[in-house]
Short mmCIF file of C-alpha atoms in Angstrom, two decimals:
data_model
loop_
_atom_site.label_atom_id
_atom_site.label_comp_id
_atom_site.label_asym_id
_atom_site.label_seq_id
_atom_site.Cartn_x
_atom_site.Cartn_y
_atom_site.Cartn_z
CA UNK A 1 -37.49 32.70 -6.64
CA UNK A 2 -35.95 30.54 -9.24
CA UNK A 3 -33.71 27.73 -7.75
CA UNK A 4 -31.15 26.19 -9.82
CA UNK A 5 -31.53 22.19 -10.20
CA UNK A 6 -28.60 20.37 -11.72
CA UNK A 7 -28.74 17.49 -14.04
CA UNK A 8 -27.71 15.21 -11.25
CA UNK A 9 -28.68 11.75 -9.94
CA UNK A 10 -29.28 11.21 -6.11
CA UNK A 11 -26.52 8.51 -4.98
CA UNK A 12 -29.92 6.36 -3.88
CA UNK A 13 -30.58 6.29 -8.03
CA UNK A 14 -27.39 5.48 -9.13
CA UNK A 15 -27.27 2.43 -11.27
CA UNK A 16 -25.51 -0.53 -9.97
CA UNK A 17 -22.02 -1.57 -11.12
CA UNK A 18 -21.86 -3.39 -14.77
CA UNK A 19 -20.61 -7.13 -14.60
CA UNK A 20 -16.90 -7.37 -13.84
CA UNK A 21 -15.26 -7.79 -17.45
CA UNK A 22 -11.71 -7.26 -18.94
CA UNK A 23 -12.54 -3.32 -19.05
CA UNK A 24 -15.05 -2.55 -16.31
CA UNK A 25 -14.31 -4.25 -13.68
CA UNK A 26 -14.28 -2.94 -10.00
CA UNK A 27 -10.76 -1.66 -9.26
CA UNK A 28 -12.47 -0.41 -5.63
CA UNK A 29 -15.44 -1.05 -3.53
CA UNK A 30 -17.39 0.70 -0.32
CA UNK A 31 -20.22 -0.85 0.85
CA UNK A 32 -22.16 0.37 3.81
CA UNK A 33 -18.86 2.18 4.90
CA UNK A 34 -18.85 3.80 8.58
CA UNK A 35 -15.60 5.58 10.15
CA UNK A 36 -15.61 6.90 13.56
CA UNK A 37 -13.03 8.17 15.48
CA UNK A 38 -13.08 8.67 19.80
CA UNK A 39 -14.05 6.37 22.40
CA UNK A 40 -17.52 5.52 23.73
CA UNK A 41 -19.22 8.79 24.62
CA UNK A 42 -16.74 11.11 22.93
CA UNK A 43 -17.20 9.66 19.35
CA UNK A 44 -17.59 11.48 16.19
CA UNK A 45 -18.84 9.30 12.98
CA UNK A 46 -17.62 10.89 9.44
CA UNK A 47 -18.62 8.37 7.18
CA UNK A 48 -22.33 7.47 7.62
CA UNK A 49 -23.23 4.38 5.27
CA UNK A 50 -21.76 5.17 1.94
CA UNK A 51 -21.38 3.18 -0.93
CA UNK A 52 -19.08 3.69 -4.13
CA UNK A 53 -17.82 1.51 -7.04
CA UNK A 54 -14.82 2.73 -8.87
CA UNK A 55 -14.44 0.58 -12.11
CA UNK A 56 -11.19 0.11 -14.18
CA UNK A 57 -10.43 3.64 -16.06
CA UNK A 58 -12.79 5.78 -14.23
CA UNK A 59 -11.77 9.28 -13.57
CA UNK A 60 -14.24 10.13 -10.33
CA UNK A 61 -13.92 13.62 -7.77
CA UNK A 62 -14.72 13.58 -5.02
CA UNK A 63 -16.25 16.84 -3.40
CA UNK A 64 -17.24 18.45 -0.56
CA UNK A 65 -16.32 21.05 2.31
CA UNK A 66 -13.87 20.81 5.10
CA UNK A 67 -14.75 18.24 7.15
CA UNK A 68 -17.26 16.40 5.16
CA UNK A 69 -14.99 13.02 4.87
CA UNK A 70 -13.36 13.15 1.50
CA UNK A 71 -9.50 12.12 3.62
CA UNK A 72 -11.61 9.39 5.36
CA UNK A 73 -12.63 7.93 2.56
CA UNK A 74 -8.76 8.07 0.71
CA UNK A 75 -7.22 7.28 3.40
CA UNK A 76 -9.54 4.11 3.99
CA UNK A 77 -9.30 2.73 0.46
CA UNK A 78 -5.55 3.61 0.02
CA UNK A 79 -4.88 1.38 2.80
CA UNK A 80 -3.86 4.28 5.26
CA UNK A 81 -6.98 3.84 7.77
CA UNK A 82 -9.44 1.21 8.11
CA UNK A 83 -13.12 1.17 8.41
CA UNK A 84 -15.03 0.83 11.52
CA UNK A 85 -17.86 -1.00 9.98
CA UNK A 86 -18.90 -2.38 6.30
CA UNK A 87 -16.20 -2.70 3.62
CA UNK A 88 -13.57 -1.71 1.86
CA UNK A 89 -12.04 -3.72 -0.87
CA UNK A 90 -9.31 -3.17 -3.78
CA UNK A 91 -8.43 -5.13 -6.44
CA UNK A 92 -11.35 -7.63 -5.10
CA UNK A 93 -10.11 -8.14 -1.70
CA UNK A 94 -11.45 -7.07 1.56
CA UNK A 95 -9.20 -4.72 3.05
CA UNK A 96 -10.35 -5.68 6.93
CA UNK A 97 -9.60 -9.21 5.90
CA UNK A 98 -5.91 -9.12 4.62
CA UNK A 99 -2.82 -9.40 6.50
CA UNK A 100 -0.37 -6.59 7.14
CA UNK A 101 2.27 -8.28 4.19
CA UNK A 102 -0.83 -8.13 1.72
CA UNK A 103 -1.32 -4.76 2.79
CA UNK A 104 2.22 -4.01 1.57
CA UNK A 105 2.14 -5.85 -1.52
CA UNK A 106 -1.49 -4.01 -2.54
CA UNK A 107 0.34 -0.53 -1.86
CA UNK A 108 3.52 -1.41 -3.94
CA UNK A 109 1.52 -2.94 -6.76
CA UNK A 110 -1.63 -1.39 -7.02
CA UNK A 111 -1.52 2.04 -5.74
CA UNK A 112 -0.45 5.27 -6.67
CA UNK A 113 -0.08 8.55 -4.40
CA UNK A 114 0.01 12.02 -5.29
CA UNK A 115 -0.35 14.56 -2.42
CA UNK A 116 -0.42 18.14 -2.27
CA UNK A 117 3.20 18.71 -0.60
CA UNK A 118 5.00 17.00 -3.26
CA UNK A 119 7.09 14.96 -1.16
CA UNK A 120 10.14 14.54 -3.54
CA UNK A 121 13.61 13.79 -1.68
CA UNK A 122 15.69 16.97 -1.57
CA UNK A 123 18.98 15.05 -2.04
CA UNK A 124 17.82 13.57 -5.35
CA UNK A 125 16.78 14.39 -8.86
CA UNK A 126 14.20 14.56 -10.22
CA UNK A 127 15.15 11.86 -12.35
CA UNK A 128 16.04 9.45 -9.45
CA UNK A 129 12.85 10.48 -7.68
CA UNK A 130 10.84 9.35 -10.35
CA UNK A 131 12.86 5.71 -10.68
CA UNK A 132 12.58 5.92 -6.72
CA UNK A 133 9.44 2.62 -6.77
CA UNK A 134 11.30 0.95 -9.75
CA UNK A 135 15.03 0.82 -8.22
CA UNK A 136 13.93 -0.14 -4.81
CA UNK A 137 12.11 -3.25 -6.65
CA UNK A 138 15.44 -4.13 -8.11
CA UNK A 139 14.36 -2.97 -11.59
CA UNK A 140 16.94 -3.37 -13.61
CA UNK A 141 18.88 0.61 -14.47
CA UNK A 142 18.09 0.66 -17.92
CA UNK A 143 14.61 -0.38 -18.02
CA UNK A 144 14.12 2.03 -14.89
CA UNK A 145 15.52 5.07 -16.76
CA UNK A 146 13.34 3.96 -20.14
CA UNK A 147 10.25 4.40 -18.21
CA UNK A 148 11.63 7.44 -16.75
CA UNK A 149 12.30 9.02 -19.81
CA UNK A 150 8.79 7.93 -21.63
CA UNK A 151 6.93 9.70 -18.51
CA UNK A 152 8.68 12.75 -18.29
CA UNK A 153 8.03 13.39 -21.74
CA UNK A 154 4.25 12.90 -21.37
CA UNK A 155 4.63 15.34 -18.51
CA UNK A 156 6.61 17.72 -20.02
CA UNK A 157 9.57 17.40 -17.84
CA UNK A 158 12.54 15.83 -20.10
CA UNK A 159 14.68 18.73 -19.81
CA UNK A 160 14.19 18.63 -16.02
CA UNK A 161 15.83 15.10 -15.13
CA UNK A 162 18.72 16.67 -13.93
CA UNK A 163 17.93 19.32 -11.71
CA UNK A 164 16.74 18.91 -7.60
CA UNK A 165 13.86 19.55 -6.30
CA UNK A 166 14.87 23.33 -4.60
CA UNK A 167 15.51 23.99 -8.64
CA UNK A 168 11.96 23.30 -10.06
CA UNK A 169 8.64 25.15 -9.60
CA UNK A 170 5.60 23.84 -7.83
CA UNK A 171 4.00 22.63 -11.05
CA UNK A 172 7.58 20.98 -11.89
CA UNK A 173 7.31 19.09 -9.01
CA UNK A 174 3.99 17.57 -8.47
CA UNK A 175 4.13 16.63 -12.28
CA UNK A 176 7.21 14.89 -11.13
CA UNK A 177 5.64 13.37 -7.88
CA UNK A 178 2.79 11.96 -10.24
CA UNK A 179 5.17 10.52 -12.46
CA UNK A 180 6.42 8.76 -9.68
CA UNK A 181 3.38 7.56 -8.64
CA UNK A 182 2.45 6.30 -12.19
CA UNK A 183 5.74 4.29 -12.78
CA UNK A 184 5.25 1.33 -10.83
CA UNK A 185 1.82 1.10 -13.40
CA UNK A 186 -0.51 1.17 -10.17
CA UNK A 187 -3.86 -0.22 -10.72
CA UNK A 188 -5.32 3.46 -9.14
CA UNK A 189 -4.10 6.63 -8.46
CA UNK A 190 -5.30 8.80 -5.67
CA UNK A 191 -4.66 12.45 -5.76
CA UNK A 192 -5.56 14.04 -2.13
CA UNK A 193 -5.98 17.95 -3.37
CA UNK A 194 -3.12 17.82 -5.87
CA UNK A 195 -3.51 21.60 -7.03
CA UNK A 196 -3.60 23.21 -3.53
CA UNK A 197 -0.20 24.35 -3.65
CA UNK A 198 -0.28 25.12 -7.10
CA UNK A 199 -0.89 28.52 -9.28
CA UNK A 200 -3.50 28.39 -12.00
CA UNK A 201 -1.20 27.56 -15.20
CA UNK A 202 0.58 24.37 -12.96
CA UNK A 203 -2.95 23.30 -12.11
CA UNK A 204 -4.04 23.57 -15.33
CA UNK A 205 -0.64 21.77 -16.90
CA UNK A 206 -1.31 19.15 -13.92
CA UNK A 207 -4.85 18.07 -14.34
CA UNK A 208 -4.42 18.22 -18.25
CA UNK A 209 -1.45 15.46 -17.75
CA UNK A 210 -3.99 13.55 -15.15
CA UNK A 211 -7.04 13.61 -18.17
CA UNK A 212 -4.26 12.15 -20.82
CA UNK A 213 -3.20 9.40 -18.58
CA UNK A 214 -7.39 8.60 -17.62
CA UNK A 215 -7.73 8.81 -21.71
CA UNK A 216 -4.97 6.27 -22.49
CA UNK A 217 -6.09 3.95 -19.35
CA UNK A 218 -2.84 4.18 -17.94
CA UNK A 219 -4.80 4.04 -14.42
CA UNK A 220 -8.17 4.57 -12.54
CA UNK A 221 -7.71 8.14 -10.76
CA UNK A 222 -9.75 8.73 -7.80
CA UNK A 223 -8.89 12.31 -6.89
CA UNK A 224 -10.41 14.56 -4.07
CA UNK A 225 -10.99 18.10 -3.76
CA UNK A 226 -12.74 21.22 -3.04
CA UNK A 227 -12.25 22.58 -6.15
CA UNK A 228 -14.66 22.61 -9.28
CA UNK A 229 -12.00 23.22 -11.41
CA UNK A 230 -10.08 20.61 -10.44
CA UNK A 231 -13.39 18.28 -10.84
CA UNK A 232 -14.67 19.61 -13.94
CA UNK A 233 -11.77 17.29 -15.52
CA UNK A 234 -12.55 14.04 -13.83
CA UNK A 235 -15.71 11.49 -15.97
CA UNK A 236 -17.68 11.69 -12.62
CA UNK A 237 -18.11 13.56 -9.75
CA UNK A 238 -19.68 12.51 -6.15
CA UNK A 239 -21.16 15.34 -3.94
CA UNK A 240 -19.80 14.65 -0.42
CA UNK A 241 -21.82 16.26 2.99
CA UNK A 242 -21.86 15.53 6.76
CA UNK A 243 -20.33 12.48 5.92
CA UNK A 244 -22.85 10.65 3.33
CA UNK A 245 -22.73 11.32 -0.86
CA UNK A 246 -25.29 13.50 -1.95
CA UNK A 247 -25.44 13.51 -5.60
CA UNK A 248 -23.11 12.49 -8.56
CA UNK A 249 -22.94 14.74 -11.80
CA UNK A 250 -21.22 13.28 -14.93
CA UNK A 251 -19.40 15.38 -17.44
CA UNK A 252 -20.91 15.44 -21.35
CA UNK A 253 -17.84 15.87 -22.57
CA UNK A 254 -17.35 19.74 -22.37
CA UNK A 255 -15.41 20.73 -19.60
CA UNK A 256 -16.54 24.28 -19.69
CA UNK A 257 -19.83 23.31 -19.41
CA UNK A 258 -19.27 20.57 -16.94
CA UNK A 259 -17.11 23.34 -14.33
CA UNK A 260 -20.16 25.68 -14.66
CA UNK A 261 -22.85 22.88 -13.34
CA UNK A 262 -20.50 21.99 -10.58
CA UNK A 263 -20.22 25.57 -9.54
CA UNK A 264 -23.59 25.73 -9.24
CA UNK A 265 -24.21 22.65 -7.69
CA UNK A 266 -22.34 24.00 -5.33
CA UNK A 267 -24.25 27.23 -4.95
CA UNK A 268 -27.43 25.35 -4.54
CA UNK A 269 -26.03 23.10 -1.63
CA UNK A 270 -24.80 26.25 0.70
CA UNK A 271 -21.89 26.66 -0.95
CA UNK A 272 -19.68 30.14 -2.76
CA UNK A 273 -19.93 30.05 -6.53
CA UNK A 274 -16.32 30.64 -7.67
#
């Protein structure tokens, strides 16, 4: 019986990270990284030993099924959660190692959320939920709605500005919660499932706008899913299972061709083919 075998490298392979320069440095960092929730004698580890470098303008998924870690490891490099043992570090500094006021200033700087609920403020528009990060800086109006404007258009959402939330449609708003999260020019962008709510032409209108911003360097995207079409428009893609990477894949170019190997990828690991 024939078995398909991806073009893949085992994450034991991989090569190591190129010296830091102006272009390829590390924006983040695992080493050796262990979470595990519960007390002694009730404890469940989800991250067994992993490593990961994510260098300035990558575009990397993250895959794997429910349960496999992909939050963890988010939520432990976006500052959310913290490791139980090895390390975490953004922008160069160890995470377990900074104070609670660095903590704040890394988040407000360097970091940029999108999640799959949107979480835009009802009682604003859309235009004042995308100058939200800017105007509680103190950034002065006009420079706040400048940047405003210039997103939106990338995003396709200048003739939305006006309108509140209840008037958009799900693809209206998480374009507009990723503008948000891309105003404040955050070193990296994390997207935790950001099509999960959405139909196929808003995910498609998303992840399009999230390839165009990887393309101009306008931030590192670290984005995690379940879904190959989703991945099939990130540079890289790390297979994620009981807790430890498996394999990365990296696209040639063709999307098409990259969605297919990561469906059956993840055919040969267990998994449905869409």
């Amino acid at each position: 019986m024939y078995m398909y075998q991806p073009d893949m490298t085992t994450v034991s392979d991989l090569p190591a990270a190129a010296p830091a320069g102006k272009d390829d440095r590390p924006v983040a960092e695992v080493k050796n990284l262990v979470k595990t929730y519960g007390s002694k004698g009730f404890q469940s580890t989800v991250l067994k030993g992993i490593d990961l470098t994510i260098l300035k303008h990558d575009f990397i998924a993250i895959m794997g099924p429910s349960g496999s870690g992909k939050t963890t490891l988010l939520n432990i490099l976006s500052t959310i959660d913290r490791p139980s043992m090895g390390t975490a570090a953004l922008d160069g500094q160890d995470l377990a190692k900074v104070s609670n006021k660095e903590l704040s200033r890394l988040r407000r700087d360097k970091i940029g959320f999108v999640f799959q609920d949107y979480s835009l403020l009802d009682t604003m528009t859309l235009q004042d939920n995308i100058a939200l990060p800017l105007a509680l800086r103190g950034t002065p109006g006009r420079l706040c709605l400048q940047k405003v404007e210039t997103l939106a258009a990338s995003f396709g959402l200048t003739e939305h500005l006006g309108k509140y939330p209840y008037q958009l449609s799900g693809g209206q708003k998480q374009r507009g919660a990723t503008c948000r999260a891309l105003i404040a020019d955050p070193e990296i962008l994390f997207a935790d499932e950001p099509t999960g709510a959405l139909d196929s032409k808003s995910s498609r209108d998303l992840l399009e706008c999230l390839k165009t911003v990887s393309k101009r360097g306008q931030a590192t995207i670290l984005l995690v899913t379940h879904d190959p079409f989703c991945a099939s428009y990130a540079k890289d893609v790390y297979m994620l299972r009981d807790g430890q990477f498996t394999c990365r894949i990296s696209s040639g170019g063709d999307r098409k061709e990259f969605y297919d190997r990561i469906c059956d990828l993840q055919a040969s690991m267990g998994g449905d083919r869409p």
